[in-house]
Structure formats: C-alpha cells, structure tokens
C-alpha cells in the first residue's frame, strides 16, 4: 500500500471505531499527539502524588492514613500504565522523564497548588479526581488501544478516590463549625483550579479539533467542563457549602448551569511554570529520579548478569 492508501485505511478504521494498535500504520502527527497527551497524563499522575503525600504522615486517623497511602500508591500505578502505553508509540521512558525534569513536557496545572490543610485531601479527591474521571471515562473509548485499555483500570480506581474525597468533605461538613469552615476554605481554593484542569476554552485550544477528528478526544474541553459543573453543584449543595462563583446558576433554557469567567491569565501563567509550586514539584521529581539511580543500576547489572548466565 502507498502512503495515501495507508492513510485512507487508517481513517476508515477511525470512522468505524476500530482501535489503532502499536504495530498499525498511523500518521506521524497522530503518533506525536498521543505521545504528548499520554506523557502529560503520566507525568500528572506521578507529580500528582506529591501534594497528597504531604499529608500521609499527618492524616487524622489510622483509617484515613491507610486510604491516603493506598490512593497515592494507585497514582504511581496509573503513571506506570500510562508510561507503558506511551512507550508502545516508540519513545523510551528515560526520554519521557527527561522531558519532565527539563520542563519540556507539561503536567496538569492543578498539581502546582499547595495543600494547606487536611480538608485539601477531601477537596482533591472530590474535585480533582472528580474532574479527572469526567475527562477520563470518555478516554476509555479513545482510538488508540493501549491508552484506552489503561484508562479502564485507572477510571475504576479514580472513582474510589472521588468517593473517599467526598466522604472526607462530608465528615468535615457534618462536624464542628471549625471543620465546616476548613471544608469551605478548601472548596474556595480548589474550585477554579479544578475547572482549569479541562484545558483552555475550545476557541483557544489548538489541539481539540484534530484530536476530536482522530477520536483521541471524545468531548471538547468546554463540554467536559460543563458536565463537571453540572454534576458537582448538587454535591456542594448536599455538603451545605458554597461554590465560590456568584455567577453560578441553573439556566432553564440551556438545561445547564451558567458559570463565571475563568482567570485564564492565571492558567497560562501556571502552565508556563510560574504557579505557586511548579519549582518545588520539579525539584522533588528530579531528586527522586537522582536518588533512585542506584536501584536502576543494580537492576540493569542483575539483568545483564542473568542474560550472560542464560547465554552460557
Ligand atoms: N494543565 O489544545 P489543548 C490526574 C496544555 S488528572 C497543563 O486543549 P489537548 C489524576 C496542553 O497540553 C490530570 N497543561 O490540548 C489525579 C497543550 O500544551 P502543548 C491529567 C494543559 O491536549 C488526580 C496546551 O495546553 N489528566 O492526573 C492543561 O487537546 C488526583 C493547549 O491545550 C490528563 O492529562 C492543564 N490543565 O487537551 C492524580 C488527561 N490543559 O502540548 C493525582 C488527558 C491544557 O501544546 C491526584 N489529557 N494544557 O504545549 C487530556 O485530556 C488533554 O490533554 C487535555 C488538554 C484536556 C488536558
């Protein structure tokens, strides 16, 4: 088949919802887009471990500590599935991690905000995992096979994370005045950054149109953000706390909530590297990589010795 026939065949498969697999022919830009998105996603998972790890040693009870520990471990696992999915596109993990450490690759803006109180563990589970699920459930049907399959397990675990976050919020909201204030304060600080997780508005999103055509994305950034607002407002009402947006109200005609304008300057500033914790996060990841050098060396040397023994 010549290039044109290969491309036609690829497009037919996309149109018929037949998954693209690692050994199939694919356009260079499809491959590049997937490497960009999957690696950003993998980096987000492992950088996302840091704000919560900050609270493992200070969790209020043994039960909360066990759940926090399990959640952070799940995130490491998600990173690993996603790096593996990304490697099937012909890039190796060392290169991907180097891109993270040198600031060439992005990770989610949300993880550049600090976790100031225990209530932030509730707000992250409820809002950040809630937004992650909204974005990731459709990715279970993304056109690239290894990414779609990784997402199925990730989504199951994220649902548990969302529930445990909401349950922390519920406990605080049913507690003392001071606890309820902590929950409200966490919602105030995490609401807008959670909305920013869905990416720039559709008119300013350079990649959405093509990614929708290739069925990498199944919904646009604004569509998912709207779904998230609609799903989350009743949950805030149930908790008895206020979403910090005076323009948030039900619009009968649209059948959706209207909501206020996102501070896009803040978003673009954070993804350029100037958020409150960007430097701290990259320093922590780089240190972890350097501290782990001896483990990689030992594993490689063991593998080499084993293969020599097998060859002898
Ligand atoms: N932060 O044209 P678009 C989690 C970049 S969940 C940073 O709209 P696209 C779980 C974008 O890369 C969080 N950068 O791009 C967890 C592009 O940059 P480039 C991770 C952002 O790809 C929970 C530029 O802006 N989830 O980790 C952000 O079509 C709790 C233009 O944007 C995923 O990654 C942002 N928020 O749509 C862990 C999901 N938004 O490369 C621990 C998979 C946009 O041109 C605790 N990814 N950018 O320089 C996606 O669905 C998509 O990649 C979007 C962006 C929707 C994020």
Coordinates of C-alpha atoms and ligand atoms in Angstrom, one line a residue:
X1 CA 0.0 0.0 0.0
X2 CA 1.3 3.5 -0.7
X3 CA 1.1 6.4 1.8
X4 CA -2.3 7.6 0.6
X5 CA -3.8 4.1 0.8
X6 CA -2.4 3.6 4.3
X7 CA -3.9 6.9 5.4
X8 CA -7.3 6.1 3.9
X9 CA -7.2 2.7 5.7
X10 CA -6.3 4.4 9.0
X11 CA -9.1 7.0 8.6
X12 CA -11.6 4.2 7.8
X13 CA -10.7 2.4 11.0
X14 CA -11.1 5.7 13.0
X15 CA -14.5 6.2 11.4
X16 CA -15.6 2.7 12.2
X17 CA -14.3 2.9 15.8
X18 CA -11.7 0.2 15.2
X19 CA -8.9 0.6 17.6
X20 CA -5.4 1.6 16.3
X21 CA -2.8 -0.7 17.8
X22 CA 1.0 -0.2 18.2
X23 CA 2.1 -2.0 15.1
X24 CA -0.5 -0.4 12.8
X25 CA 0.4 2.3 10.4
X26 CA -0.5 5.8 11.8
X27 CA 0.1 9.4 10.6
X28 CA 3.2 11.0 12.3
X29 CA 1.1 13.7 13.9
X30 CA -1.3 11.2 15.4
X31 CA 1.7 9.5 17.0
X32 CA 3.1 12.8 18.2
X33 CA -0.3 14.0 19.6
X34 CA -0.6 10.7 21.5
X35 CA 2.9 10.9 22.9
X36 CA 2.2 14.5 24.0
X37 CA -1.1 13.7 25.7
X38 CA -0.3 10.3 27.2
X39 CA 3.1 11.5 28.6
X40 CA 1.5 14.7 30.0
X41 CA -1.1 12.4 31.6
X42 CA 1.6 10.1 33.0
X43 CA 3.6 13.0 34.4
X44 CA 0.4 14.4 36.0
X45 CA -0.1 11.1 37.8
X46 CA 3.3 11.0 39.4
X47 CA 3.6 14.7 40.1
X48 CA 0.0 14.4 41.5
X49 CA 1.3 12.1 44.2
X50 CA 3.3 14.9 45.8
X51 CA 0.6 17.3 47.1
X52 CA -1.2 14.4 48.8
X53 CA 1.9 12.6 50.0
X54 CA 2.5 15.8 52.1
X55 CA -0.5 14.7 54.3
X56 CA 0.1 10.9 54.7
X57 CA 2.1 11.4 57.9
X58 CA -0.5 13.9 59.3
X59 CA -3.7 12.1 58.4
X60 CA -6.1 12.4 61.4
X61 CA -6.8 8.6 61.9
X62 CA -5.3 5.3 61.1
X63 CA -8.1 4.6 58.6
X64 CA -7.5 7.9 56.8
X65 CA -3.8 7.3 56.7
X66 CA -4.3 3.8 55.1
X67 CA -6.7 5.3 52.5
X68 CA -4.3 8.2 51.7
X69 CA -1.4 5.8 51.3
X70 CA -3.4 3.5 49.0
X71 CA -4.5 6.4 46.9
X72 CA -1.0 7.8 46.4
X73 CA 0.2 4.3 45.5
X74 CA -2.7 3.9 43.0
X75 CA -1.4 7.2 41.3
X76 CA 2.1 5.7 41.0
X77 CA 0.4 2.7 39.3
X78 CA -1.5 4.9 36.9
X79 CA 1.7 6.6 36.0
X80 CA 3.3 3.3 35.2
X81 CA 0.4 2.0 33.0
X82 CA 0.5 5.3 31.1
X83 CA 4.3 5.4 30.6
X84 CA 4.0 1.8 29.3
X85 CA 1.2 2.8 26.9
X86 CA 3.3 5.8 25.7
X87 CA 6.3 3.6 25.2
X88 CA 4.3 1.5 22.7
X89 CA 4.5 4.5 20.4
X90 CA 8.3 4.2 20.1
X91 CA 9.6 6.5 22.8
X92 CA 11.5 5.3 25.8
X93 CA 10.8 6.1 29.4
X94 CA 14.1 7.8 30.1
X95 CA 13.4 10.3 27.3
X96 CA 9.9 11.0 28.7
X97 CA 11.2 11.6 32.2
X98 CA 14.0 13.8 30.9
X99 CA 11.3 15.9 29.2
X100 CA 9.5 16.3 32.6
X101 CA 12.6 17.2 34.5
X102 CA 13.8 19.8 32.0
X103 CA 10.4 21.4 31.7
X104 CA 9.9 20.4 28.0
X105 CA 6.8 18.3 28.9
X106 CA 3.8 19.7 30.7
X107 CA 1.8 18.1 33.5
X108 CA -1.6 19.1 34.9
X109 CA -1.8 22.7 36.1
X110 CA -3.7 21.5 39.2
X111 CA -0.7 20.0 40.9
X112 CA 1.1 23.3 41.2
X113 CA -1.1 24.5 44.0
X114 CA -0.2 23.8 47.7
X115 CA -2.2 21.5 50.1
X116 CA -2.6 23.7 53.2
X117 CA -5.0 21.7 55.4
X118 CA -6.4 18.2 55.8
X119 CA -9.6 19.4 54.1
X120 CA -7.5 19.8 50.9
X121 CA -7.3 15.9 50.9
X122 CA -11.1 15.9 50.7
X123 CA -11.3 18.7 48.1
X124 CA -8.7 17.0 45.9
X125 CA -10.5 13.6 46.0
X126 CA -13.9 15.2 45.4
X127 CA -13.0 17.9 42.8
X128 CA -9.6 16.9 41.2
X129 CA -10.4 13.2 41.0
X130 CA -14.0 14.1 40.0
X131 CA -12.7 16.3 37.1
X132 CA -10.2 13.6 36.2
X133 CA -13.0 11.0 35.9
X134 CA -15.1 13.3 33.8
X135 CA -12.2 13.7 31.4
X136 CA -11.0 10.1 31.6
X137 CA -14.2 8.0 31.3
X138 CA -14.5 9.1 27.6
X139 CA -10.8 8.2 27.2
X140 CA -11.8 4.5 27.8
X141 CA -13.1 4.8 24.2
X142 CA -10.1 6.7 22.8
X143 CA -9.0 5.5 19.4
X144 CA -5.5 4.2 20.5
X145 CA -5.8 0.7 22.0
X146 CA -3.1 0.7 24.8
X147 CA -4.3 4.2 26.1
X148 CA -8.0 3.1 26.1
X149 CA -7.2 -0.1 27.9
X150 CA -5.0 1.7 30.5
X151 CA -7.9 4.1 31.2
X152 CA -10.4 1.4 32.2
X153 CA -8.5 0.4 35.3
X154 CA -7.4 4.0 36.0
X155 CA -11.1 5.1 36.0
X156 CA -12.2 2.3 38.4
X157 CA -9.6 3.5 40.9
X158 CA -10.3 7.2 40.4
X159 CA -13.9 6.5 41.2
X160 CA -12.9 5.1 44.6
X161 CA -10.6 8.2 45.1
X162 CA -13.5 10.5 44.3
X163 CA -15.8 8.8 46.8
X164 CA -13.2 8.8 49.6
X165 CA -12.6 12.6 48.9
X166 CA -16.3 13.3 49.1
X167 CA -16.6 11.3 52.3
X168 CA -13.8 13.4 53.9
X169 CA -15.7 16.5 52.9
X170 CA -19.0 15.1 54.3
X171 CA -17.4 14.2 57.6
X172 CA -15.9 17.7 57.9
X173 CA -19.2 19.4 56.9
X174 CA -21.1 17.4 59.5
X175 CA -18.5 18.2 62.2
X176 CA -17.8 21.3 64.2
X177 CA -18.1 24.9 62.8
X178 CA -14.3 25.0 62.5
X179 CA -14.3 21.8 60.4
X180 CA -17.0 23.1 58.1
X181 CA -15.0 26.3 57.7
X182 CA -12.0 24.2 56.7
X183 CA -14.1 22.4 54.1
X184 CA -15.4 25.7 52.7
X185 CA -11.9 27.2 52.6
X186 CA -10.6 24.1 50.6
X187 CA -13.5 24.4 48.2
X188 CA -12.8 28.1 47.7
X189 CA -9.1 27.4 46.9
X190 CA -9.6 24.3 44.6
X191 CA -12.8 25.2 42.7
X192 CA -11.3 27.4 40.0
X193 CA -8.0 25.4 39.5
X194 CA -10.3 22.3 39.1
X195 CA -12.2 24.0 36.3
X196 CA -8.8 24.8 34.6
X197 CA -7.9 21.1 34.5
X198 CA -10.1 20.7 31.4
X199 CA -7.7 22.9 29.5
X200 CA -8.2 26.2 27.6
X201 CA -11.7 27.1 26.3
X202 CA -12.4 25.5 22.9
X203 CA -11.8 28.7 20.9
X204 CA -8.2 28.8 22.4
X205 CA -7.4 25.1 22.3
X206 CA -5.1 24.4 19.3
X207 CA -5.4 20.6 19.5
X208 CA -9.0 19.9 20.2
X209 CA -10.4 19.9 16.6
X210 CA -7.8 17.5 15.2
X211 CA -8.0 15.2 18.3
X212 CA -11.8 15.0 18.0
X213 CA -11.4 14.1 14.4
X214 CA -9.0 11.3 15.3
X215 CA -11.3 10.3 18.2
X216 CA -8.5 10.7 20.6
X217 CA -10.8 13.1 22.5
X218 CA -14.5 12.3 22.5
X219 CA -15.6 15.6 24.0
X220 CA -14.2 19.1 23.8
X221 CA -12.7 20.9 26.9
X222 CA -15.7 23.1 27.3
X223 CA -18.2 20.3 27.0
X224 CA -16.4 18.3 29.8
X225 CA -16.1 21.4 32.0
X226 CA -19.8 22.0 31.7
X227 CA -20.6 18.4 32.6
X228 CA -18.4 18.7 35.6
X229 CA -20.0 21.9 36.9
X230 CA -23.5 20.3 36.3
X231 CA -22.5 17.2 38.3
X232 CA -20.7 19.0 41.1
X233 CA -23.1 21.8 42.0
X234 CA -25.7 19.4 43.6
X235 CA -22.9 17.7 45.5
X236 CA -21.8 21.0 47.0
X237 CA -25.5 21.6 48.0
X238 CA -25.6 18.3 49.7
X239 CA -22.5 19.2 51.6
X240 CA -24.0 22.5 52.5
X241 CA -21.1 24.6 51.3
X242 CA -20.9 27.3 48.6
X243 CA -19.1 27.2 45.3
X244 CA -17.1 30.4 45.1
X245 CA -18.8 31.8 42.0
X246 CA -21.5 34.4 42.2
X247 CA -22.4 33.8 38.6
X248 CA -23.1 30.1 39.0
X249 CA -26.8 29.4 38.4
X250 CA -29.1 27.0 36.7
X251 CA -30.1 28.1 33.2
X252 CA -33.5 26.5 32.5
X253 CA -33.3 27.2 28.7
X254 CA -29.9 25.6 28.2
X255 CA -30.6 22.8 30.7
X256 CA -27.1 23.5 32.2
X257 CA -25.6 25.7 34.9
X258 CA -24.1 29.1 33.8
X259 CA -20.9 29.9 35.5
X260 CA -18.4 32.8 35.8
X261 CA -15.3 33.5 33.7
X262 CA -12.1 31.5 34.5
X263 CA -9.0 33.5 35.1
X264 CA -7.1 32.4 32.0
X265 CA -4.1 34.6 32.8
X266 CA -3.6 32.5 36.0
X267 CA -4.0 29.2 34.0
X268 CA -1.4 30.2 31.3
X269 CA 0.9 31.5 33.9
X270 CA 0.8 28.2 35.8
X271 CA 1.4 26.1 32.7
X272 CA 4.3 28.3 31.8
X273 CA 6.0 27.2 35.0
X274 CA 5.1 30.2 37.3
X275 CA 2.5 28.6 39.6
X276 CA 2.9 28.6 43.4
X277 CA 4.6 25.1 43.5
X278 CA 6.0 24.4 40.0
X279 CA 9.6 24.7 41.1
X280 CA 9.1 22.6 44.2
X281 CA 7.3 19.8 42.2
X282 CA 10.0 19.5 39.6
X283 CA 12.8 19.7 42.2
X284 CA 11.0 16.8 44.1
X285 CA 10.7 14.7 41.0
X286 CA 14.3 15.3 39.9
X287 CA 15.6 14.4 43.3
X288 CA 13.5 11.2 43.3
X289 CA 15.0 10.3 39.9
X290 CA 18.6 11.0 41.1
X291 CA 18.1 9.2 44.4
X292 CA 16.8 6.2 42.5
X293 CA 19.9 5.9 40.3
X294 CA 21.4 3.1 42.3
X295 CA 18.2 1.0 42.0
X296 CA 18.3 1.3 38.2
X297 CA 22.0 0.5 38.1
X298 CA 21.5 -2.6 40.3
X299 CA 18.5 -3.8 38.3
X300 CA 20.5 -3.3 35.0
X301 CA 23.5 -5.1 36.3
X302 CA 21.4 -8.0 37.6
X303 CA 19.6 -8.2 34.2
X304 CA 23.0 -8.2 32.3
X305 CA 24.4 -10.9 34.6
X306 CA 21.3 -13.0 34.2
X307 CA 21.3 -12.8 30.4
X308 CA 25.0 -13.7 30.3
X309 CA 24.3 -16.7 32.5
X310 CA 21.4 -17.8 30.3
X311 CA 23.6 -17.4 27.2
X312 CA 26.4 -19.5 28.7
Ligands
LIG1 N1 -2.5 21.7 32.6 O1 -5.2 22.3 22.9 P1 -5.3 21.9 24.3 C1 -4.7 13.2 37.1 C2 -1.9 22.3 27.6 S1 -5.8 14.1 36.1 C3 -1.4 21.8 31.9 O2 -6.7 21.9 24.9 P2 -5.2 19.0 24.5 C4 -5.3 12.2 38.1 C5 -1.9 21.2 26.5 O3 -1.1 20.1 26.9 C6 -4.8 15.3 35.2 N2 -1.3 21.9 30.6 O4 -4.6 20.4 24.5 C7 -5.0 12.5 39.5 C8 -1.4 22.0 25.3 O5 0.0 22.2 25.5 P3 1.1 21.9 24.3 C9 -4.2 14.8 34.0 C10 -2.5 21.9 30.0 O6 -4.2 18.0 24.8 C11 -6.0 13.1 40.3 C12 -2.0 23.4 25.5 O7 -2.3 23.5 26.9 N3 -5.2 14.4 33.0 O8 -3.6 13.3 37.0 C13 -3.8 21.8 30.6 O9 -6.1 18.7 23.3 C14 -5.7 13.4 41.7 C15 -3.2 23.6 24.7 O10 -4.3 22.8 25.2 C16 -4.9 14.3 31.7 O11 -3.8 14.6 31.3 C17 -3.7 21.7 32.0 N4 -4.8 21.6 32.8 O12 -6.3 19.0 25.7 C18 -3.7 12.3 40.1 C19 -6.0 13.7 30.8 N5 -4.8 21.9 29.7 O13 1.4 20.4 24.3 C20 -3.4 12.7 41.4 C21 -5.6 13.5 29.4 C22 -4.2 22.0 28.5 O14 0.5 22.3 23.0 C23 -4.5 13.2 42.2 N6 -5.4 14.7 28.7 N7 -2.9 22.1 28.7 O15 2.3 22.7 24.7 C24 -6.3 15.4 28.1 O16 -7.5 15.0 28.1 C25 -5.9 16.6 27.3 O17 -4.5 16.6 27.0 C26 -6.3 18.0 28.0 C27 -5.8 19.1 27.1 C28 -7.8 18.1 28.1 C29 -5.7 18.1 29.3

